[in-house]
Coordinates of C-alpha atoms in Angstrom, one line a residue:
Chain A
X1 CA 40.2 23.7 20.1
X2 CA 43.3 21.9 21.5
X3 CA 46.2 22.3 19.1
X4 CA 44.1 24.3 16.6
X5 CA 44.4 28.1 16.9
X6 CA 45.5 31.0 14.7
X7 CA 49.3 30.9 14.6
X8 CA 52.4 31.8 12.5
X9 CA 56.2 32.0 12.5
X10 CA 58.6 34.8 11.5
X11 CA 62.2 33.9 10.7
X12 CA 65.2 36.2 10.2
X13 CA 67.7 34.6 7.9
X14 CA 71.5 35.0 8.2
X15 CA 72.9 36.7 5.1
X16 CA 76.4 36.9 3.7
X17 CA 78.2 37.8 0.5
X18 CA 81.4 35.7 0.7
X19 CA 84.5 37.6 -0.1
X20 CA 82.7 41.0 0.3
X21 CA 83.4 41.8 3.9
X22 CA 82.2 45.4 3.4
X23 CA 78.8 44.5 2.0
X24 CA 76.0 46.4 3.8
X25 CA 73.5 43.8 5.1
X26 CA 70.6 46.1 4.8
X27 CA 71.4 46.7 1.1
X28 CA 72.0 43.0 0.4
X29 CA 68.8 42.0 2.3
X30 CA 66.9 44.5 0.2
X31 CA 68.4 43.1 -2.9
X32 CA 67.1 39.6 -2.0
X33 CA 63.6 40.8 -1.1
X34 CA 63.3 43.0 -4.1
X35 CA 64.6 40.3 -6.4
X36 CA 61.8 38.1 -5.3
X37 CA 59.3 40.9 -5.4
X38 CA 60.3 41.6 -9.0
X39 CA 59.2 38.1 -10.0
X40 CA 55.7 38.7 -11.3
X41 CA 54.5 35.1 -11.6
X42 CA 55.3 34.4 -8.0
X43 CA 54.2 37.6 -6.4
X44 CA 52.1 39.6 -8.6
X45 CA 51.2 42.0 -5.8
X46 CA 54.8 42.7 -5.0
X47 CA 54.5 46.4 -5.3
X48 CA 51.9 46.8 -2.6
X49 CA 53.2 48.6 0.5
X50 CA 52.9 47.5 4.1
X51 CA 50.2 49.3 6.1
X52 CA 51.5 50.1 9.5
X53 CA 48.4 51.8 10.9
X54 CA 47.5 49.1 13.4
X55 CA 51.0 48.2 14.5
X56 CA 52.2 48.8 18.1
X57 CA 55.1 46.5 18.9
X58 CA 55.9 48.4 22.1
X59 CA 52.6 47.6 23.7
X60 CA 53.1 45.4 26.7
X61 CA 50.9 42.4 27.6
X62 CA 51.1 43.3 31.2
X63 CA 48.9 46.3 30.5
X64 CA 51.1 49.3 29.8
X65 CA 52.7 50.9 26.8
X66 CA 56.5 51.1 26.8
X67 CA 57.4 54.7 27.5
X68 CA 61.1 54.7 26.4
X69 CA 60.3 55.4 22.8
X70 CA 56.9 56.1 21.3
X71 CA 56.2 54.0 18.3
X72 CA 55.6 56.1 15.3
X73 CA 54.0 54.6 12.1
X74 CA 55.4 57.5 10.2
X75 CA 58.9 56.5 11.3
X76 CA 58.3 53.0 10.1
X77 CA 57.2 54.3 6.8
X78 CA 60.3 56.4 6.6
X79 CA 62.3 53.2 7.0
X80 CA 60.5 52.0 4.0
X81 CA 61.4 55.2 2.1
X82 CA 65.0 54.4 2.8
X83 CA 64.6 51.5 0.6
X84 CA 64.1 48.7 3.2
X85 CA 62.2 46.3 1.0
X86 CA 58.8 44.9 1.9
X87 CA 56.8 42.5 -0.2
X88 CA 53.4 40.9 0.4
X89 CA 53.2 37.5 -1.3
X90 CA 50.2 35.8 -2.9
X91 CA 50.5 33.1 -0.3
X92 CA 49.6 35.7 2.4
X93 CA 53.1 35.9 3.8
X94 CA 55.3 39.0 4.3
X95 CA 58.9 39.1 3.0
X96 CA 60.9 42.1 4.2
X97 CA 64.0 43.5 5.7
X98 CA 64.3 43.6 9.5
X99 CA 67.4 44.4 11.5
X100 CA 69.7 43.9 8.6
X101 CA 68.3 40.4 7.8
X102 CA 65.8 39.3 5.3
X103 CA 62.7 38.0 7.1
X104 CA 59.8 35.8 6.1
X105 CA 56.6 35.8 8.2
X106 CA 54.2 33.0 7.4
X107 CA 50.5 33.7 6.7
X108 CA 48.2 33.0 9.5
X109 CA 47.3 29.3 9.7
X110 CA 45.0 27.2 12.0
X111 CA 47.1 24.1 12.7
X112 CA 50.6 22.8 13.3
X113 CA 50.9 20.9 10.0
X114 CA 49.9 24.0 7.9
X115 CA 52.5 26.0 9.9
X116 CA 55.2 23.6 8.9
X117 CA 54.1 23.8 5.3
X118 CA 54.1 27.6 5.1
X119 CA 57.3 27.9 7.2
X120 CA 59.1 25.5 4.8
X121 CA 57.7 27.4 1.8
X122 CA 59.5 30.4 3.3
X123 CA 62.8 28.6 3.0
X124 CA 62.1 28.1 -0.7
X125 CA 61.1 31.6 -1.1
X126 CA 64.5 32.7 0.3
X127 CA 66.4 30.2 -1.8
X128 CA 64.6 31.5 -4.9
X129 CA 65.1 35.1 -3.9
X130 CA 68.8 34.7 -3.6
X131 CA 69.0 32.8 -6.9
X132 CA 67.1 35.6 -8.5
X133 CA 69.3 38.3 -6.9
X134 CA 72.4 36.6 -8.2
X135 CA 71.2 37.0 -11.8
X136 CA 71.3 40.8 -11.6
X137 CA 74.5 42.0 -13.4
X138 CA 77.2 43.3 -11.0
X139 CA 76.0 41.5 -7.9
X140 CA 77.9 38.8 -6.0
X141 CA 76.2 35.6 -4.9
X142 CA 74.3 36.1 -1.7
X143 CA 74.1 33.2 0.8
X144 CA 71.1 32.8 3.2
X145 CA 71.1 30.6 6.3
X146 CA 68.1 29.6 8.4
X147 CA 69.7 29.7 11.8
X148 CA 70.1 32.1 14.7
X149 CA 73.7 33.0 15.4
X150 CA 76.9 33.9 13.7
X151 CA 78.8 32.4 16.6
X152 CA 80.5 35.7 17.3
X153 CA 77.9 37.2 19.6
X154 CA 75.1 38.2 17.3
X155 CA 71.7 36.4 17.4
X156 CA 68.6 36.9 15.3
X157 CA 65.2 35.4 15.9
X158 CA 62.8 32.7 14.8
X159 CA 59.6 33.8 16.5
X160 CA 56.4 32.0 16.9
X161 CA 53.0 33.7 17.3
X162 CA 49.9 32.1 18.9
X163 CA 46.5 33.8 19.2
X164 CA 45.1 33.4 22.7
X165 CA 42.0 34.4 24.6
X166 CA 42.4 37.8 26.0
X167 CA 40.8 36.8 29.3
X168 CA 43.6 34.4 30.2
X169 CA 45.7 36.0 32.9
X170 CA 49.3 36.8 31.7
X171 CA 50.6 35.6 35.1
X172 CA 49.3 32.1 34.3
X173 CA 51.1 32.1 30.9
X174 CA 54.4 33.1 32.6
X175 CA 54.0 30.5 35.4
X176 CA 53.0 27.5 33.2
X177 CA 54.9 28.2 30.0
X178 CA 58.3 29.0 31.5
X179 CA 59.1 25.4 32.6
X180 CA 57.8 24.1 29.3
X181 CA 60.0 26.5 27.3
X182 CA 63.1 25.6 29.4
X183 CA 62.6 21.9 28.6
X184 CA 61.1 21.7 25.1
X185 CA 64.6 22.4 23.8
X186 CA 65.1 18.6 23.8
X187 CA 63.2 18.4 20.6
X188 CA 63.1 22.0 19.3
X189 CA 66.9 22.6 19.4
X190 CA 68.6 23.2 16.0
X191 CA 72.0 22.3 17.4
X192 CA 75.0 24.5 17.8
X193 CA 78.8 24.2 17.7
X194 CA 80.2 26.4 20.5
X195 CA 79.1 27.4 24.0
X196 CA 78.5 31.0 25.1
X197 CA 77.1 33.9 23.2
X198 CA 80.2 34.2 21.1
X199 CA 80.6 30.4 20.8
X200 CA 84.1 30.7 22.1
X201 CA 83.9 27.7 24.5
X202 CA 84.4 24.5 22.6
X203 CA 81.5 22.0 22.6
X204 CA 78.1 21.3 21.2
X205 CA 74.7 22.2 22.5
X206 CA 71.1 21.5 21.7
X207 CA 70.0 25.1 20.8
X208 CA 71.2 28.1 18.9
X209 CA 69.4 30.6 21.2
X210 CA 69.7 29.4 24.8
X211 CA 72.9 31.3 25.6
X212 CA 71.3 34.6 24.5
X213 CA 68.5 34.6 27.1
X214 CA 69.1 36.6 30.3
X215 CA 65.8 37.3 32.0
X216 CA 62.5 35.5 32.7
X217 CA 59.9 38.0 31.5
X218 CA 60.2 41.2 29.5
X219 CA 59.3 43.3 26.4
X220 CA 62.8 43.3 24.8
X221 CA 63.7 41.1 21.8
X222 CA 67.3 42.3 21.1
X223 CA 68.8 43.0 24.5
X224 CA 68.2 41.2 27.8
X225 CA 66.1 38.7 25.9
X226 CA 63.3 37.2 28.1
X227 CA 62.1 33.6 28.2
X228 CA 58.6 35.0 28.0
X229 CA 58.2 38.0 25.8
X230 CA 55.4 40.4 26.7
X231 CA 54.9 42.1 23.3
X232 CA 51.1 42.5 23.0
X233 CA 50.2 43.5 19.5
X234 CA 47.3 41.2 18.5
X235 CA 46.7 42.4 14.9
X236 CA 43.1 41.6 15.6
X237 CA 40.4 42.5 18.1
X238 CA 42.4 43.4 21.2
X239 CA 39.4 42.9 23.5
X240 CA 39.1 39.3 22.4
X241 CA 42.6 38.2 21.5
X242 CA 46.2 38.4 22.6
X243 CA 49.0 37.4 20.3
X244 CA 51.6 35.6 22.3
X245 CA 54.9 36.4 20.8
X246 CA 57.4 33.6 21.5
X247 CA 61.1 34.6 20.9
X248 CA 62.9 31.7 22.5
X249 CA 62.7 29.1 19.7
X250 CA 65.4 28.1 17.2
X251 CA 64.9 28.3 13.4
X252 CA 64.3 24.6 12.5
X253 CA 65.0 22.9 9.2
X254 CA 63.5 19.6 10.4
X255 CA 59.8 19.4 9.7
X256 CA 59.3 17.2 12.7
X257 CA 61.1 19.6 15.0
X258 CA 58.9 22.5 13.8
X259 CA 55.7 20.4 14.0
X260 CA 56.5 19.3 17.6
X261 CA 57.6 22.9 18.5
X262 CA 54.4 24.6 17.5
X263 CA 52.0 21.6 18.2
X264 CA 53.1 21.0 21.7
X265 CA 53.2 24.7 22.5
X266 CA 49.7 25.2 21.2
X267 CA 48.4 22.3 23.3
X268 CA 50.1 23.7 26.5
X269 CA 48.5 27.1 25.8
X270 CA 45.1 25.4 25.6
X271 CA 45.7 23.8 28.9
X272 CA 46.6 27.2 30.3
X273 CA 43.5 28.8 28.9
X274 CA 41.4 25.9 30.3
X275 CA 43.1 26.3 33.7
X276 CA 44.0 22.7 34.0
X277 CA 47.7 23.1 34.9
X278 CA 49.0 23.2 38.4
X279 CA 52.0 25.2 39.7
X280 CA 54.1 22.2 40.8
X281 CA 56.4 22.2 37.8
X282 CA 58.0 25.6 38.5
X283 CA 61.8 25.7 38.0
X284 CA 63.9 27.4 40.7
X285 CA 66.2 29.2 38.3
X286 CA 64.8 29.1 34.8
X287 CA 67.4 31.2 33.1
X288 CA 70.3 29.2 34.4
X289 CA 68.5 25.9 33.7
X290 CA 67.7 27.0 30.1
X291 CA 71.4 27.0 29.4
X292 CA 72.2 23.9 31.5
X293 CA 69.6 21.9 29.5
X294 CA 70.9 23.1 26.2
X295 CA 74.5 22.3 27.2
X296 CA 73.7 18.6 28.0
X297 CA 73.4 16.4 25.0
X298 CA 73.0 13.3 27.2
X299 CA 69.7 14.8 28.5
X300 CA 70.5 13.7 32.0
X301 CA 71.0 17.0 33.8
X302 CA 68.7 17.4 36.8
X303 CA 67.1 20.8 37.3
X304 CA 66.0 22.0 40.7
X305 CA 62.4 22.7 41.0
X306 CA 60.8 25.3 43.3
X307 CA 59.5 22.5 45.5
X308 CA 63.0 21.1 45.8
X309 CA 62.6 18.1 43.5
X310 CA 65.3 17.3 41.0
X311 CA 64.0 16.4 37.5
X312 CA 65.5 16.1 34.0
X313 CA 64.1 18.1 31.1
X314 CA 62.6 14.8 29.8
X315 CA 60.9 14.2 33.2
X316 CA 59.3 17.6 32.9
X317 CA 58.3 17.1 29.3
X318 CA 56.7 13.7 30.3
X319 CA 54.7 15.6 33.0
X320 CA 53.4 18.1 30.5
X321 CA 52.7 15.3 28.0
X322 CA 50.8 13.2 30.5
X323 CA 48.7 16.1 31.6
X324 CA 47.9 17.0 27.9
X325 CA 47.0 13.4 27.1
X326 CA 44.7 13.2 30.2
X327 CA 43.2 16.6 29.3
X328 CA 42.4 15.6 25.7
X329 CA 41.1 12.1 26.7
X330 CA 38.9 13.7 29.4
X331 CA 37.5 16.5 27.2
X332 CA 37.3 14.9 23.8
X333 CA 37.7 11.2 24.2
X334 CA 37.5 9.6 20.7
X335 CA 36.3 12.8 19.2
X336 CA 39.7 14.5 19.5
X337 CA 40.6 16.2 16.2
X338 CA 43.3 14.5 14.0
X339 CA 45.8 17.4 14.5
X340 CA 45.7 17.0 18.3
X341 CA 46.0 13.2 18.1
X342 CA 49.0 13.5 15.9
X343 CA 50.8 16.0 18.1
X344 CA 50.2 13.8 21.1
X345 CA 51.5 10.7 19.3
X346 CA 54.6 12.4 18.0
X347 CA 55.3 14.0 21.4
X348 CA 55.1 10.7 23.2
X349 CA 57.2 8.9 20.6
X350 CA 60.0 11.5 20.6
X351 CA 60.2 11.6 24.4
X352 CA 60.3 7.8 24.4
X353 CA 63.2 7.8 21.9
X354 CA 65.1 10.5 23.6
X355 CA 64.8 8.7 26.9
X356 CA 66.2 5.5 25.4
X357 CA 69.0 6.9 23.2
X358 CA 68.9 10.5 22.0
X359 CA 70.9 9.5 18.8
X360 CA 67.9 7.3 17.8
X361 CA 66.1 10.5 16.8
X362 CA 68.9 11.3 14.2
X363 CA 66.4 11.2 11.3
X364 CA 63.8 13.4 13.0
X365 CA 65.3 16.2 15.0
X366 CA 67.7 19.0 13.9
X367 CA 70.1 18.9 16.9
X368 CA 70.5 15.1 16.7
X369 CA 70.9 15.0 12.9
X370 CA 73.5 17.8 13.1
X371 CA 75.4 16.1 16.0
X372 CA 75.5 12.8 14.1
X373 CA 77.0 14.5 11.1
X374 CA 79.5 16.3 13.2
X375 CA 80.5 13.3 15.2
X376 CA 81.0 11.3 12.0
X377 CA 83.2 14.0 10.6
X378 CA 85.1 14.3 13.8
X379 CA 85.9 10.6 13.9
X380 CA 87.1 10.6 10.4
X381 CA 89.3 13.7 10.7
X382 CA 90.1 13.5 14.4
X383 CA 89.0 17.1 15.0
X384 CA 88.4 19.0 18.1
X385 CA 85.2 21.0 18.7
X386 CA 87.0 24.3 18.0
X387 CA 87.8 23.3 14.5
X388 CA 86.6 25.7 11.8
X389 CA 85.5 22.8 9.7
X390 CA 83.0 21.8 12.4
X391 CA 81.7 25.4 12.6
X392 CA 81.3 25.3 8.9
X393 CA 79.3 22.1 9.0
X394 CA 77.1 23.8 11.7
X395 CA 76.6 26.9 9.5
X396 CA 76.1 25.0 6.2
X397 CA 73.5 22.6 7.8
X398 CA 71.2 25.7 7.5
X399 CA 72.2 26.9 4.0
X400 CA 68.9 27.3 2.1
X401 CA 70.4 26.1 -1.2
X402 CA 69.3 22.5 -1.9
X403 CA 72.8 21.6 -3.4
X404 CA 74.8 23.2 -0.5
X405 CA 72.6 22.9 2.6
X406 CA 73.6 19.8 4.6
X407 CA 70.1 19.4 5.9
X408 CA 68.9 19.3 2.3
X409 CA 71.6 16.8 1.5
X410 CA 70.4 14.5 4.4
X411 CA 66.8 14.7 3.1
X412 CA 68.0 13.9 -0.4
X413 CA 69.8 10.8 0.9
X414 CA 66.7 9.6 2.8
X415 CA 68.5 10.2 6.2
X416 CA 65.9 12.7 7.4
X417 CA 62.2 12.2 7.7
X418 CA 59.8 14.7 6.2
X419 CA 56.1 15.3 6.7
X420 CA 55.3 17.2 3.5
X421 CA 55.6 16.3 -0.2
X422 CA 57.7 18.5 -2.5
X423 CA 54.5 19.6 -4.2
X424 CA 52.9 20.7 -1.0
X425 CA 55.7 22.9 0.0
X426 CA 56.1 24.3 -3.5
X427 CA 52.5 25.3 -4.0
X428 CA 52.5 27.0 -0.6
X429 CA 55.0 29.5 -2.0
X430 CA 52.2 31.0 -4.0
X431 CA 48.9 29.8 -2.5
X432 CA 47.5 31.0 0.8
X433 CA 46.0 28.8 3.5
X434 CA 42.3 28.6 2.8
X435 CA 40.9 28.8 6.4
X436 CA 42.2 32.2 7.6
X437 CA 42.1 35.8 6.5
X438 CA 45.4 35.1 4.7
X439 CA 43.2 33.7 2.0
X440 CA 41.5 37.1 1.4
X441 CA 44.9 38.9 1.5
X442 CA 46.6 36.5 -0.8
X443 CA 43.7 36.3 -3.2
X444 CA 43.5 40.1 -3.4
X445 CA 47.2 40.2 -4.3
X446 CA 46.9 37.5 -6.9
X447 CA 43.8 38.7 -8.5
X448 CA 43.9 42.5 -8.2
X449 CA 47.7 43.3 -8.1
X450 CA 47.4 46.7 -9.6
X451 CA 44.6 47.9 -7.3
X452 CA 46.0 46.8 -4.0
X453 CA 48.2 49.7 -2.8
X454 CA 49.0 48.4 0.7
X455 CA 48.2 45.6 3.1
X456 CA 49.0 44.4 6.6
X457 CA 47.9 41.5 8.8
X458 CA 44.6 43.2 9.5
X459 CA 43.8 45.2 6.4
X460 CA 44.0 45.5 2.7
X461 CA 43.9 49.0 1.0
X462 CA 42.7 49.5 -2.5
X463 CA 42.9 52.3 -5.1
X464 CA 40.0 51.8 -7.4
X465 CA 39.9 55.2 -8.8
X466 CA 37.7 56.8 -6.1
X467 CA 38.7 60.1 -4.5
X468 CA 40.1 58.3 -1.5
X469 CA 41.6 54.9 -1.0
X470 CA 39.4 52.1 0.3
X471 CA 40.6 50.2 3.4
X472 CA 39.1 46.8 4.2
X473 CA 39.8 45.9 7.8
X474 CA 40.2 42.3 8.7
X475 CA 40.2 42.2 12.5
X476 CA 38.9 38.6 12.7
X477 CA 41.7 36.2 11.7
X478 CA 39.1 33.4 10.9
X479 CA 37.1 35.5 8.5
X480 CA 38.0 36.0 4.9
X481 CA 38.4 32.3 4.3
X482 CA 37.8 30.5 1.1
X483 CA 34.5 29.3 2.5
X484 CA 33.5 32.9 3.2
X485 CA 34.9 34.7 0.2
X486 CA 36.0 32.2 -2.4
X487 CA 32.9 32.5 -4.5
X488 CA 33.0 36.3 -4.2
X489 CA 36.5 36.4 -5.8
X490 CA 35.3 33.9 -8.5
X491 CA 32.6 36.3 -9.6
X492 CA 34.4 39.6 -9.2
X493 CA 36.9 40.2 -12.0
X494 CA 38.0 43.6 -10.6
X495 CA 38.7 44.9 -7.1
X496 CA 36.0 47.5 -7.8
X497 CA 33.4 44.8 -8.3
X498 CA 34.5 43.0 -5.2
X499 CA 34.4 46.1 -3.0
X500 CA 31.0 47.0 -4.4
X501 CA 29.8 43.5 -3.5
X502 CA 31.0 43.6 0.1
X503 CA 29.9 47.1 0.8
X504 CA 26.5 46.6 -0.9
X505 CA 27.0 49.4 -3.3
Chain B
X1 CA 46.4 20.1 2.0
X2 CA 49.3 18.9 4.0
X3 CA 50.0 15.2 4.2
X4 CA 48.8 13.8 7.4
X5 CA 51.6 11.3 7.4
X6 CA 53.3 10.8 10.8
X7 CA 55.8 8.1 10.1
X8 CA 53.4 5.1 10.3
X9 CA 51.8 6.0 13.6
X10 CA 49.0 8.2 12.5
X11 CA 46.5 5.4 11.8
X12 CA 46.7 4.1 15.3
X13 CA 45.5 7.2 17.0
X14 CA 42.3 5.9 18.5
X15 CA 43.2 2.3 18.4
X16 CA 46.3 2.9 20.5
X17 CA 44.3 4.2 23.4
X18 CA 42.9 0.8 23.8
X19 CA 46.1 -1.1 23.2
X20 CA 48.0 1.1 25.6
X21 CA 51.4 2.1 24.6
X22 CA 53.1 -1.2 23.7
X23 CA 53.6 -0.3 20.0
X24 CA 56.0 2.6 20.7
X25 CA 58.5 0.1 22.1
X26 CA 61.6 0.4 20.0
X27 CA 63.9 -1.8 21.9
X28 CA 64.6 -5.2 20.3
X29 CA 62.6 -4.2 17.4
X30 CA 64.4 -5.4 14.3
X31 CA 62.7 -2.9 12.0
X32 CA 63.9 0.0 14.1
X33 CA 67.4 -1.4 14.3
X34 CA 67.4 -1.9 10.5
X35 CA 66.2 1.7 9.9
X36 CA 68.9 3.1 12.2
X37 CA 71.5 1.1 10.2
X38 CA 70.1 2.5 7.0
X39 CA 70.4 6.0 8.2
X40 CA 73.9 5.4 9.4
X41 CA 74.8 4.3 5.9
X42 CA 73.1 7.3 4.4
X43 CA 75.0 9.7 6.7
X44 CA 78.2 7.9 5.9
X45 CA 77.6 8.4 2.2
X46 CA 77.1 12.1 2.8
X47 CA 80.3 12.2 4.9
X48 CA 82.1 10.6 1.9
X49 CA 81.2 13.5 -0.3
X50 CA 81.0 16.3 2.3
X51 CA 84.3 17.9 1.4
X52 CA 83.0 18.6 -2.1
X53 CA 79.8 20.2 -0.6
X54 CA 81.5 22.3 2.0
X55 CA 82.7 25.8 1.2
X56 CA 86.4 26.1 0.4
X57 CA 88.8 27.4 3.1
X58 CA 86.6 26.7 6.1
X59 CA 88.7 28.9 8.5
X60 CA 88.4 32.0 6.3
X61 CA 84.8 31.4 5.5
X62 CA 83.7 31.0 9.1
X63 CA 85.8 34.0 10.2
X64 CA 84.1 36.1 7.5
X65 CA 80.6 35.1 8.5
X66 CA 79.7 38.1 10.7
X67 CA 76.1 39.2 11.3
X68 CA 74.5 42.3 12.7
X69 CA 72.3 41.4 15.6
X70 CA 68.5 41.0 15.2
X71 CA 65.6 40.1 17.3

């Protein structure tokens, strides 16, 4: 399967109401989410509730359940009763309020390019939601940013999720993924003005998130953040699958950065599942090196490996690349799927560019594009790194508004490569991927909006006028595809017809 | 479906295995140098107008941007 597997991203967006310092972010986040949910042509199923029954975020991949606080679905529902908004979209995504931020979780997809597409659709959903919220009388304009820190000590996540075979030992994941995560920053970084969690040391670094990671492995996502997160909540058959929850990434605007981030990670996971990696790439102090790599825009810092060798992040990435290339050639030869071939090509090309001159990737990677913009402005205005103007450029690079976001201005000028057409991203705001259960979820919400009362990653719940609600479980992420159920939807005008058809009565 | 464009390299997937990796060479490649020059001009154009795009009063705006933590 190589780079192809069930995967998705979830991004918490920064939110502010300029001039309204006292604005409650939970309230403003809810306003944004509800404004989008109230837009019937985009999310006809906007009133459906989230079904928490199968959720267990405190379950640990190492085999135990966190005992500090029992997870209580009733409590989660109580959060919802407090008015924390939660909308399920016809594209199969979830738009909701989490930790005082609006968050967009993509629908499940099967390949890196689709993940870029539905992740970028999320940016547009956010932009549309804030536009919509601003039209409500009495509200101030709400700004949303796709980034990960306010540069004052707070960080919020851009998580990746990868479905893996349950039988793969978690120790292998930790051993082989840690050096990869420490070094993939060279192409996944979104760039950041400021060093340290509060950004108070002047300078520029590759990533938004590196300075917020303190331990190698753990369950936490908000304190003592770990390089490898152990949350084990598969949202599918737990005997067969694990959902690897990756919290170390930055929120990327660049389509190429996102493509490389999820594509190379998925390929490394396949090599871990196939047991073809060897332990010779272990880094002596991964937490310290994570920061050292991020703080070095020349990409020449040499990390110390467990075996005493000193290698750069690029050296380590080349080692992973070469193993991946040899693995794919050996297993698949000329039959390798196009997604995998493209990931390998882009991976090789970007490492080559970064090795010659990092700035030559200025139209491909976020951290390089942002640095180029900042250096240009610095030269013109003769500014130091501590200048608020430079911090504003950093912040505004991630503004989701096409007219204000500097990433979007670069794309409009042709200074940033993209992988998707405008049309592809726009249609993904409303249409689900066709090859996962997200198709079933999205199609139910589009076609039977008044009969769907709740949904989650692994279920859809209907009220079709029977004595009790009808819950359709979807424990297999690759079932409920257009191929499986497209014709069923076409011939069932009501949810009642559809349920009768699938239950045979 | 998503475009399978990969910046002019996607067609060469299988062919390149036979040709080794010569075509990724960017040094002394006039097309690459030209592209870099174009981007530099595009970025300069954006820098020319950036003050009209940036929020007013940078210091106050940045100071007022405070988030609650998240995941």
